[in-house]
Amino acid sequence: MRMRRYAASVALGTLFVVAGAGPAMAESPEEVDPLVVQMLEDVPGGVLVDATHAEWPELGMALTVPTAGDLSARTASGSCASGLICVYKLPSLSGAFLSYSGCGVLAVPGDWTVRSMDNNRASGYAQARNVTTVLATANAGSWTNVGGTTTNIRCVF
């Protein structure tokens, strides 16, 4: 009698493990962040990198939407890689950001709100501007909060 119960328990346990393993093993693809989708629709030439990143190679521009893990991994210069200029949607280098690898007058997409800027270059300065009016300036290796409506970033070596 004990043997039958043991065999039935093992069979039932195996059934639950096998039945339960199917859905756990089948992972659905990560859903693309809505901000990434919007930017890809608004700015032509973009390439989806993953669920939280897109790039525009011809513009030298990339979008990064931080995940919960990214928010706790800040460096002294935000999340902006060395040699780039980054503009953030929130003050104090927070939230989603656009990074620019080029220099000159860099267009900011129309729906993008700039609230802080990081100039993570070794020399020169970057200006957040509304057409030609300077809203904020960040010297090399520094950052600043930005007020007003930014239409472009001017980078000077």
mmCIF file of C-alpha atoms in Angstrom, residues 12-150:
data_model
loop_
_atom_site.group_PDB
_atom_site.id
_atom_site.type_symbol
_atom_site.label_atom_id
_atom_site.label_comp_id
_atom_site.label_asym_id
_atom_site.label_seq_id
_atom_site.Cartn_x
_atom_site.Cartn_y
_atom_site.Cartn_z
ATOM 1 C CA LEU A 12 1.857 13.336 -9.523
ATOM 2 C CA GLY A 13 4.936 15.315 -8.506
ATOM 3 C CA THR A 14 6.558 14.609 -11.858
ATOM 4 C CA LEU A 15 3.387 15.702 -13.647
ATOM 5 C CA PHE A 16 3.320 19.003 -11.732
ATOM 6 C CA VAL A 17 7.015 19.624 -12.327
ATOM 7 C CA VAL A 18 6.737 18.884 -16.058
ATOM 8 C CA ALA A 19 3.492 20.823 -16.459
ATOM 9 C CA GLY A 20 4.819 23.719 -14.420
ATOM 10 C CA ALA A 21 8.174 23.789 -16.204
ATOM 11 C CA GLY A 22 6.698 24.512 -19.628
ATOM 12 C CA PRO A 23 5.543 28.083 -19.096
ATOM 13 C CA ALA A 24 8.482 28.972 -16.844
ATOM 14 C CA MET A 25 10.954 27.956 -19.539
ATOM 15 C CA ALA A 26 9.114 29.741 -22.345
ATOM 16 C CA GLU A 27 10.196 33.332 -21.891
ATOM 17 C CA SER A 28 8.370 36.038 -23.797
ATOM 18 C CA PRO A 29 10.499 38.663 -25.523
ATOM 19 C CA GLU A 30 11.139 41.773 -23.455
ATOM 20 C CA GLU A 31 8.617 44.497 -24.238
ATOM 21 C CA VAL A 32 10.125 47.598 -25.858
ATOM 22 C CA ASP A 33 9.875 50.690 -23.656
ATOM 23 C CA PRO A 34 7.171 53.101 -24.922
ATOM 24 C CA LEU A 35 9.661 55.995 -25.029
ATOM 25 C CA VAL A 36 11.924 53.982 -27.352
ATOM 26 C CA VAL A 37 8.945 53.188 -29.604
ATOM 27 C CA GLN A 38 7.901 56.858 -29.689
ATOM 28 C CA MET A 39 11.407 58.099 -30.545
ATOM 29 C CA LEU A 40 11.806 55.506 -33.310
ATOM 30 C CA GLU A 41 8.520 56.737 -34.805
ATOM 31 C CA ASP A 42 9.407 60.443 -34.417
ATOM 32 C CA VAL A 43 13.037 60.444 -35.585
ATOM 33 C CA PRO A 44 13.786 58.680 -38.910
ATOM 34 C CA GLY A 45 16.805 56.399 -39.293
ATOM 35 C CA GLY A 46 16.717 54.858 -35.832
ATOM 36 C CA VAL A 47 17.772 51.296 -35.073
ATOM 37 C CA LEU A 48 16.361 49.336 -32.131
ATOM 38 C CA VAL A 49 19.227 47.941 -30.046
ATOM 39 C CA ASP A 50 17.154 46.343 -27.278
ATOM 40 C CA ALA A 51 14.060 47.075 -25.178
ATOM 41 C CA THR A 52 15.585 50.207 -23.624
ATOM 42 C CA HIS A 53 18.065 51.422 -26.260
ATOM 43 C CA ALA A 54 17.942 52.819 -29.793
ATOM 44 C CA GLU A 55 20.580 54.439 -32.008
ATOM 45 C CA TRP A 56 20.575 56.862 -34.927
ATOM 46 C CA PRO A 57 23.974 56.190 -36.553
ATOM 47 C CA GLU A 58 23.769 59.025 -39.082
ATOM 48 C CA LEU A 59 22.956 61.520 -36.319
ATOM 49 C CA GLY A 60 25.539 60.199 -33.860
ATOM 50 C CA MET A 61 22.691 59.978 -31.341
ATOM 51 C CA ALA A 62 21.527 57.213 -29.005
ATOM 52 C CA LEU A 63 18.620 56.872 -26.566
ATOM 53 C CA THR A 64 18.902 55.081 -23.234
ATOM 54 C CA VAL A 65 15.939 54.459 -20.947
ATOM 55 C CA PRO A 66 17.238 53.349 -17.540
ATOM 56 C CA THR A 67 15.943 50.221 -15.859
ATOM 57 C CA ALA A 68 15.499 49.915 -12.096
ATOM 58 C CA GLY A 69 19.004 48.395 -11.850
ATOM 59 C CA ASP A 70 20.506 51.286 -13.819
ATOM 60 C CA LEU A 71 19.067 53.850 -11.424
ATOM 61 C CA SER A 72 21.235 52.623 -8.561
ATOM 62 C CA ALA A 73 24.398 52.344 -10.662
ATOM 63 C CA ARG A 74 25.127 56.073 -11.151
ATOM 64 C CA THR A 75 28.679 57.348 -11.501
ATOM 65 C CA ALA A 76 29.993 60.804 -10.661
ATOM 66 C CA SER A 77 29.092 61.884 -14.178
ATOM 67 C CA GLY A 78 25.664 60.259 -14.426
ATOM 68 C CA SER A 79 25.393 57.502 -16.991
ATOM 69 C CA CYS A 80 27.071 59.454 -19.789
ATOM 70 C CA ALA A 81 30.027 57.590 -21.294
ATOM 71 C CA SER A 82 33.369 59.304 -21.698
ATOM 72 C CA GLY A 83 33.607 61.472 -24.813
ATOM 73 C CA LEU A 84 29.853 62.051 -25.133
ATOM 74 C CA ILE A 85 27.381 64.823 -24.444
ATOM 75 C CA CYS A 86 24.165 63.606 -22.826
ATOM 76 C CA VAL A 87 20.847 65.362 -22.274
ATOM 77 C CA TYR A 88 18.498 63.974 -19.624
ATOM 78 C CA LYS A 89 14.728 64.202 -19.296
ATOM 79 C CA LEU A 90 14.997 64.902 -15.549
ATOM 80 C CA PRO A 91 17.147 67.226 -13.404
ATOM 81 C CA SER A 92 20.439 66.073 -11.865
ATOM 82 C CA LEU A 93 21.329 63.587 -14.631
ATOM 83 C CA SER A 94 18.260 61.427 -14.029
ATOM 84 C CA GLY A 95 15.863 59.488 -16.197
ATOM 85 C CA ALA A 96 16.070 58.672 -19.887
ATOM 86 C CA PHE A 97 18.784 60.397 -21.873
ATOM 87 C CA LEU A 98 20.042 61.070 -25.373
ATOM 88 C CA SER A 99 23.784 60.815 -25.968
ATOM 89 C CA TYR A 100 25.619 62.527 -28.813
ATOM 90 C CA SER A 101 28.993 61.445 -30.171
ATOM 91 C CA GLY A 102 29.358 64.322 -32.638
ATOM 92 C CA CYS A 103 30.116 67.966 -32.088
ATOM 93 C CA GLY A 104 28.689 71.141 -33.630
ATOM 94 C CA VAL A 105 25.029 72.146 -33.474
ATOM 95 C CA LEU A 106 23.132 68.987 -32.502
ATOM 96 C CA ALA A 107 19.356 68.902 -32.962
ATOM 97 C CA VAL A 108 17.200 67.856 -30.019
ATOM 98 C CA PRO A 109 14.027 65.990 -31.126
ATOM 99 C CA GLY A 110 10.879 68.111 -30.779
ATOM 100 C CA ASP A 111 9.187 65.976 -28.113
ATOM 101 C CA TRP A 112 12.319 65.714 -25.961
ATOM 102 C CA THR A 113 12.434 67.818 -22.781
ATOM 103 C CA VAL A 114 15.963 68.578 -21.562
ATOM 104 C CA ARG A 115 16.228 69.106 -17.786
ATOM 105 C CA SER A 116 19.942 68.375 -17.327
ATOM 106 C CA MET A 117 23.025 68.047 -19.523
ATOM 107 C CA ASP A 118 26.356 66.257 -19.037
ATOM 108 C CA ASN A 119 29.443 67.250 -21.034
ATOM 109 C CA ASN A 120 31.618 64.192 -20.539
ATOM 110 C CA ARG A 121 34.273 65.346 -23.007
ATOM 111 C CA ALA A 122 37.886 66.160 -22.197
ATOM 112 C CA SER A 123 37.817 69.712 -23.551
ATOM 113 C CA GLY A 124 35.538 72.521 -24.658
ATOM 114 C CA TYR A 125 31.986 73.226 -23.574
ATOM 115 C CA ALA A 126 28.400 72.367 -24.481
ATOM 116 C CA GLN A 127 25.441 74.732 -24.509
ATOM 117 C CA ALA A 128 21.765 73.833 -24.254
ATOM 118 C CA ARG A 129 20.046 76.369 -26.514
ATOM 119 C CA ASN A 130 16.634 77.484 -27.707
ATOM 120 C CA VAL A 131 17.487 78.269 -31.332
ATOM 121 C CA THR A 132 20.434 80.638 -30.582
ATOM 122 C CA THR A 133 19.591 81.652 -26.996
ATOM 123 C CA VAL A 134 21.862 79.910 -24.479
ATOM 124 C CA LEU A 135 19.880 78.277 -21.659
ATOM 125 C CA ALA A 136 22.762 76.525 -19.875
ATOM 126 C CA THR A 137 26.469 75.778 -20.357
ATOM 127 C CA ALA A 138 28.465 72.767 -19.180
ATOM 128 C CA ASN A 139 32.255 72.883 -19.401
ATOM 129 C CA ALA A 140 34.243 69.730 -20.161
ATOM 130 C CA GLY A 141 33.800 67.116 -17.452
ATOM 131 C CA SER A 142 30.864 68.878 -15.810
ATOM 132 C CA TRP A 143 27.084 68.941 -15.886
ATOM 133 C CA THR A 144 24.264 71.391 -15.340
ATOM 134 C CA ASN A 145 20.513 71.487 -14.888
ATOM 135 C CA VAL A 146 18.616 73.134 -17.750
ATOM 136 C CA GLY A 147 15.492 75.317 -17.740
ATOM 137 C CA GLY A 148 13.404 76.361 -20.720
ATOM 138 C CA THR A 149 12.827 74.612 -24.050
ATOM 139 C CA THR A 150 16.007 73.203 -25.591
#
